[in-house]
Every structure is written in C-alpha cells, then in structure tokens.
C-alpha cells in the first residue's frame, strides 16, 4: 500500500506550484523536501503511521485543489489592509524581505557588516602613514 501513497505524494508534488521569488521559504520546495525525507526508499518505504500519512496527504490535497477557497469565497481579492494578492506576493519576495531586514538592523550595524566583509582591518593591522 506504500506504493500507492508514494505515487500520490509524487503526483501532488508535481502539481504543487513553486514560487521562485521565495527562495528558501517556498512551500512547494519544502513539500518536495519532506516527501523525499519521508519516502527515503521510494516505493519500498515502510511507513510507521500510514493513517497519519493519509491525513497529511488529504489535507495537502485539499489546499492544492482550493477546496476552502471555493467553500468560503472571498468578496474581494484584497486583505483587510487593502493589499492585493500581487502586491502581497511582491512584498514577500525574498529580495524585498532581505531589504526590509537590512533596514531593521540600522545604519551603523549594516555599515559595520559591509566593511567587515570587504577587508578585515583592525587598528593594529592598519597600515602606517609615512
């Protein structure tokens, strides 16, 4: 029976979209990694809890097929903040998240990190002025 479960998860992984703008934080990539880990031996994997595996698959399949989106339709395509889906996607892109984290650090810490990585010059190692 593990063969059928393995194939179900493979099909789900094929259908699940990847968001390249969320490198290192993408749910589709995370799902693929978890399936690879859970089914280390592919179709020959012996599952310790097949019922839990089935529950996880069913939950992910419902999300992937938009069951809840259809069951509970939204009146608008914005959140309570008024941000659209596309604007939210843009804000959550990895590059923008990194920029926001840089701003949170503060100017002094950011400058210290940038200069520390360019050259490691401490007062003892500084060249003498002649």
PDB file of C-alpha atoms in Angstrom:
ATOM      1  CA  UNK A   1       0.000   0.000   0.000  1.00  0.00           C
ATOM      2  CA  UNK A   2       3.013   2.264   0.480  1.00  0.00           C
ATOM      3  CA  UNK A   3       3.471   2.277  -3.296  1.00  0.00           C
ATOM      4  CA  UNK A   4       0.109   3.999  -3.813  1.00  0.00           C
ATOM      5  CA  UNK A   5       0.843   6.574  -1.095  1.00  0.00           C
ATOM      6  CA  UNK A   6       4.252   7.318  -2.546  1.00  0.00           C
ATOM      7  CA  UNK A   7       2.778   7.842  -6.013  1.00  0.00           C
ATOM      8  CA  UNK A   8       0.019  10.067  -4.603  1.00  0.00           C
ATOM      9  CA  UNK A   9       2.619  12.301  -2.963  1.00  0.00           C
ATOM     10  CA  UNK A  10       4.714  12.385  -6.147  1.00  0.00           C
ATOM     11  CA  UNK A  11       1.665  13.497  -8.133  1.00  0.00           C
ATOM     12  CA  UNK A  12       0.886  16.147  -5.507  1.00  0.00           C
ATOM     13  CA  UNK A  13       4.478  17.433  -5.702  1.00  0.00           C
ATOM     14  CA  UNK A  14       4.231  17.668  -9.498  1.00  0.00           C
ATOM     15  CA  UNK A  15       1.012  19.693  -9.242  1.00  0.00           C
ATOM     16  CA  UNK A  16       2.128  21.931  -6.362  1.00  0.00           C
ATOM     17  CA  UNK A  17       3.462  25.235  -7.730  1.00  0.00           C
ATOM     18  CA  UNK A  18       6.846  26.654  -6.800  1.00  0.00           C
ATOM     19  CA  UNK A  19       7.307  30.342  -6.151  1.00  0.00           C
ATOM     20  CA  UNK A  20      10.794  31.275  -7.307  1.00  0.00           C
ATOM     21  CA  UNK A  21      10.500  34.661  -5.600  1.00  0.00           C
ATOM     22  CA  UNK A  22      10.564  32.935  -2.190  1.00  0.00           C
ATOM     23  CA  UNK A  23      13.917  31.158  -2.293  1.00  0.00           C
ATOM     24  CA  UNK A  24      14.441  29.188   0.885  1.00  0.00           C
ATOM     25  CA  UNK A  25      10.874  29.876   2.055  1.00  0.00           C
ATOM     26  CA  UNK A  26       8.762  28.308  -0.679  1.00  0.00           C
ATOM     27  CA  UNK A  27       6.081  25.855   0.451  1.00  0.00           C
ATOM     28  CA  UNK A  28       6.312  23.799  -2.756  1.00  0.00           C
ATOM     29  CA  UNK A  29      10.038  23.269  -2.283  1.00  0.00           C
ATOM     30  CA  UNK A  30       9.542  22.455   1.392  1.00  0.00           C
ATOM     31  CA  UNK A  31       6.858  19.907   0.487  1.00  0.00           C
ATOM     32  CA  UNK A  32       9.191  18.199  -2.001  1.00  0.00           C
ATOM     33  CA  UNK A  33      11.948  18.006   0.610  1.00  0.00           C
ATOM     34  CA  UNK A  34       9.592  16.500   3.192  1.00  0.00           C
ATOM     35  CA  UNK A  35       8.298  13.875   0.758  1.00  0.00           C
ATOM     36  CA  UNK A  36      11.868  12.953  -0.171  1.00  0.00           C
ATOM     37  CA  UNK A  37      12.698  12.601   3.516  1.00  0.00           C
ATOM     38  CA  UNK A  38       9.542  10.646   4.421  1.00  0.00           C
ATOM     39  CA  UNK A  39       9.871   8.245   1.468  1.00  0.00           C
ATOM     40  CA  UNK A  40      13.647   7.690   1.591  1.00  0.00           C
ATOM     41  CA  UNK A  41      13.309   4.287  -0.033  1.00  0.00           C
ATOM     42  CA  UNK A  42      10.740   5.396  -2.609  1.00  0.00           C
ATOM     43  CA  UNK A  43       8.023   2.829  -3.208  1.00  0.00           C
ATOM     44  CA  UNK A  44       9.704   0.415  -0.781  1.00  0.00           C
ATOM     45  CA  UNK A  45       9.380   2.731   2.214  1.00  0.00           C
ATOM     46  CA  UNK A  46       7.695   1.176   5.248  1.00  0.00           C
ATOM     47  CA  UNK A  47       5.573   3.825   6.963  1.00  0.00           C
ATOM     48  CA  UNK A  48       5.320   3.782  10.747  1.00  0.00           C
ATOM     49  CA  UNK A  49       1.906   5.513  10.745  1.00  0.00           C
ATOM     50  CA  UNK A  50       0.012   5.038   7.446  1.00  0.00           C
ATOM     51  CA  UNK A  51      -3.162   6.674   8.821  1.00  0.00           C
ATOM     52  CA  UNK A  52      -1.324   9.874   9.699  1.00  0.00           C
ATOM     53  CA  UNK A  53       0.318   9.824   6.276  1.00  0.00           C
ATOM     54  CA  UNK A  54      -3.135   9.596   4.671  1.00  0.00           C
ATOM     55  CA  UNK A  55      -4.401  12.521   6.797  1.00  0.00           C
ATOM     56  CA  UNK A  56      -1.450  14.686   5.768  1.00  0.00           C
ATOM     57  CA  UNK A  57      -1.963  13.828   2.124  1.00  0.00           C
ATOM     58  CA  UNK A  58      -5.696  14.613   2.263  1.00  0.00           C
ATOM     59  CA  UNK A  59      -5.044  17.960   3.971  1.00  0.00           C
ATOM     60  CA  UNK A  60      -2.425  18.967   1.402  1.00  0.00           C
ATOM     61  CA  UNK A  61      -4.615  17.806  -1.469  1.00  0.00           C
ATOM     62  CA  UNK A  62      -7.497  19.970  -0.184  1.00  0.00           C
ATOM     63  CA  UNK A  63      -5.211  23.004  -0.048  1.00  0.00           C
ATOM     64  CA  UNK A  64      -3.802  22.274  -3.509  1.00  0.00           C
ATOM     65  CA  UNK A  65      -7.246  21.963  -5.094  1.00  0.00           C
ATOM     66  CA  UNK A  66      -8.552  25.139  -3.411  1.00  0.00           C
ATOM     67  CA  UNK A  67     -11.340  23.339  -1.537  1.00  0.00           C
ATOM     68  CA  UNK A  68     -11.515  26.033   1.130  1.00  0.00           C
ATOM     69  CA  UNK A  69     -11.277  28.884  -1.340  1.00  0.00           C
ATOM     70  CA  UNK A  70     -14.324  27.514  -3.146  1.00  0.00           C
ATOM     71  CA  UNK A  71     -16.179  26.671   0.049  1.00  0.00           C
ATOM     72  CA  UNK A  72     -15.580  30.128   1.533  1.00  0.00           C
ATOM     73  CA  UNK A  73     -15.434  32.575  -1.389  1.00  0.00           C
ATOM     74  CA  UNK A  74     -13.934  35.975  -0.754  1.00  0.00           C
ATOM     75  CA  UNK A  75     -15.909  39.082  -1.535  1.00  0.00           C
ATOM     76  CA  UNK A  76     -12.746  40.956  -2.588  1.00  0.00           C
ATOM     77  CA  UNK A  77      -9.270  39.962  -3.698  1.00  0.00           C
ATOM     78  CA  UNK A  78      -7.587  42.069  -1.028  1.00  0.00           C
ATOM     79  CA  UNK A  79      -6.800  41.568   2.634  1.00  0.00           C
ATOM     80  CA  UNK A  80      -8.115  43.711   5.452  1.00  0.00           C
ATOM     81  CA  UNK A  81      -5.180  46.051   4.757  1.00  0.00           C
ATOM     82  CA  UNK A  82      -6.300  46.615   1.176  1.00  0.00           C
ATOM     83  CA  UNK A  83      -3.164  44.958  -0.257  1.00  0.00           C
ATOM     84  CA  UNK A  84      -3.868  42.915  -3.389  1.00  0.00           C
ATOM     85  CA  UNK A  85      -2.569  39.377  -3.951  1.00  0.00           C
ATOM     86  CA  UNK A  86       0.047  40.609  -6.420  1.00  0.00           C
ATOM     87  CA  UNK A  87       1.215  43.377  -4.062  1.00  0.00           C
ATOM     88  CA  UNK A  88       1.461  40.870  -1.220  1.00  0.00           C
ATOM     89  CA  UNK A  89       3.441  38.472  -3.425  1.00  0.00           C
ATOM     90  CA  UNK A  90       5.822  41.281  -4.337  1.00  0.00           C
ATOM     91  CA  UNK A  91       6.297  42.313  -0.689  1.00  0.00           C
ATOM     92  CA  UNK A  92       7.007  38.748   0.406  1.00  0.00           C
ATOM     93  CA  UNK A  93       9.580  38.064  -2.328  1.00  0.00           C
ATOM     94  CA  UNK A  94      12.934  37.052  -0.871  1.00  0.00           C
ATOM     95  CA  UNK A  95      14.746  40.130  -2.217  1.00  0.00           C
ATOM     96  CA  UNK A  96      12.261  42.500  -0.623  1.00  0.00           C
ATOM     97  CA  UNK A  97      12.349  40.573   2.661  1.00  0.00           C
ATOM     98  CA  UNK A  98      16.143  40.906   2.734  1.00  0.00           C
ATOM     99  CA  UNK A  99      15.890  44.650   2.093  1.00  0.00           C
ATOM    100  CA  UNK A 100      13.384  45.046   4.932  1.00  0.00           C
ATOM    101  CA  UNK A 101      15.648  43.085   7.278  1.00  0.00           C
ATOM    102  CA  UNK A 102      18.563  45.335   6.294  1.00  0.00           C
ATOM    103  CA  UNK A 103      16.506  48.407   7.190  1.00  0.00           C
ATOM    104  CA  UNK A 104      15.585  46.904  10.559  1.00  0.00           C
ATOM    105  CA  UNK A 105      19.236  46.406  11.502  1.00  0.00           C
ATOM    106  CA  UNK A 106      20.039  50.055  11.470  1.00  0.00           C
ATOM    107  CA  UNK A 107      22.619  52.054   9.610  1.00  0.00           C
ATOM    108  CA  UNK A 108      25.587  51.506  11.922  1.00  0.00           C
ATOM    109  CA  UNK A 109      25.289  47.701  12.051  1.00  0.00           C
ATOM    110  CA  UNK A 110      24.744  47.476   8.281  1.00  0.00           C
ATOM    111  CA  UNK A 111      27.831  49.600   7.582  1.00  0.00           C
ATOM    112  CA  UNK A 112      29.940  47.585  10.026  1.00  0.00           C
ATOM    113  CA  UNK A 113      28.901  44.309   8.365  1.00  0.00           C
ATOM    114  CA  UNK A 114      29.587  45.594   4.860  1.00  0.00           C
ATOM    115  CA  UNK A 115      33.030  46.941   5.702  1.00  0.00           C
ATOM    116  CA  UNK A 116      33.953  43.911   7.817  1.00  0.00           C
ATOM    117  CA  UNK A 117      33.341  41.586   4.878  1.00  0.00           C
ATOM    118  CA  UNK A 118      35.322  43.746   2.420  1.00  0.00           C
ATOM    119  CA  UNK A 119      38.532  43.838   4.422  1.00  0.00           C
ATOM    120  CA  UNK A 120      39.424  42.849   7.916  1.00  0.00           C
ATOM    121  CA  UNK A 121      41.423  45.857   9.067  1.00  0.00           C
ATOM    122  CA  UNK A 122      41.710  46.430  12.759  1.00  0.00           C
ATOM    123  CA  UNK A 123      43.648  49.343  14.292  1.00  0.00           C
ATOM    124  CA  UNK A 124      46.601  47.000  14.985  1.00  0.00           C
ATOM    125  CA  UNK A 125      46.691  45.887  11.312  1.00  0.00           C
ATOM    126  CA  UNK A 126      46.128  49.300   9.779  1.00  0.00           C
ATOM    127  CA  UNK A 127      48.944  50.479   7.513  1.00  0.00           C
ATOM    128  CA  UNK A 128      51.130  53.174   8.982  1.00  0.00           C
ATOM    129  CA  UNK A 129      51.080  56.616   7.415  1.00  0.00           C
ATOM    130  CA  UNK A 130      54.564  57.734   6.456  1.00  0.00           C
TER     131      UNK A 130
END
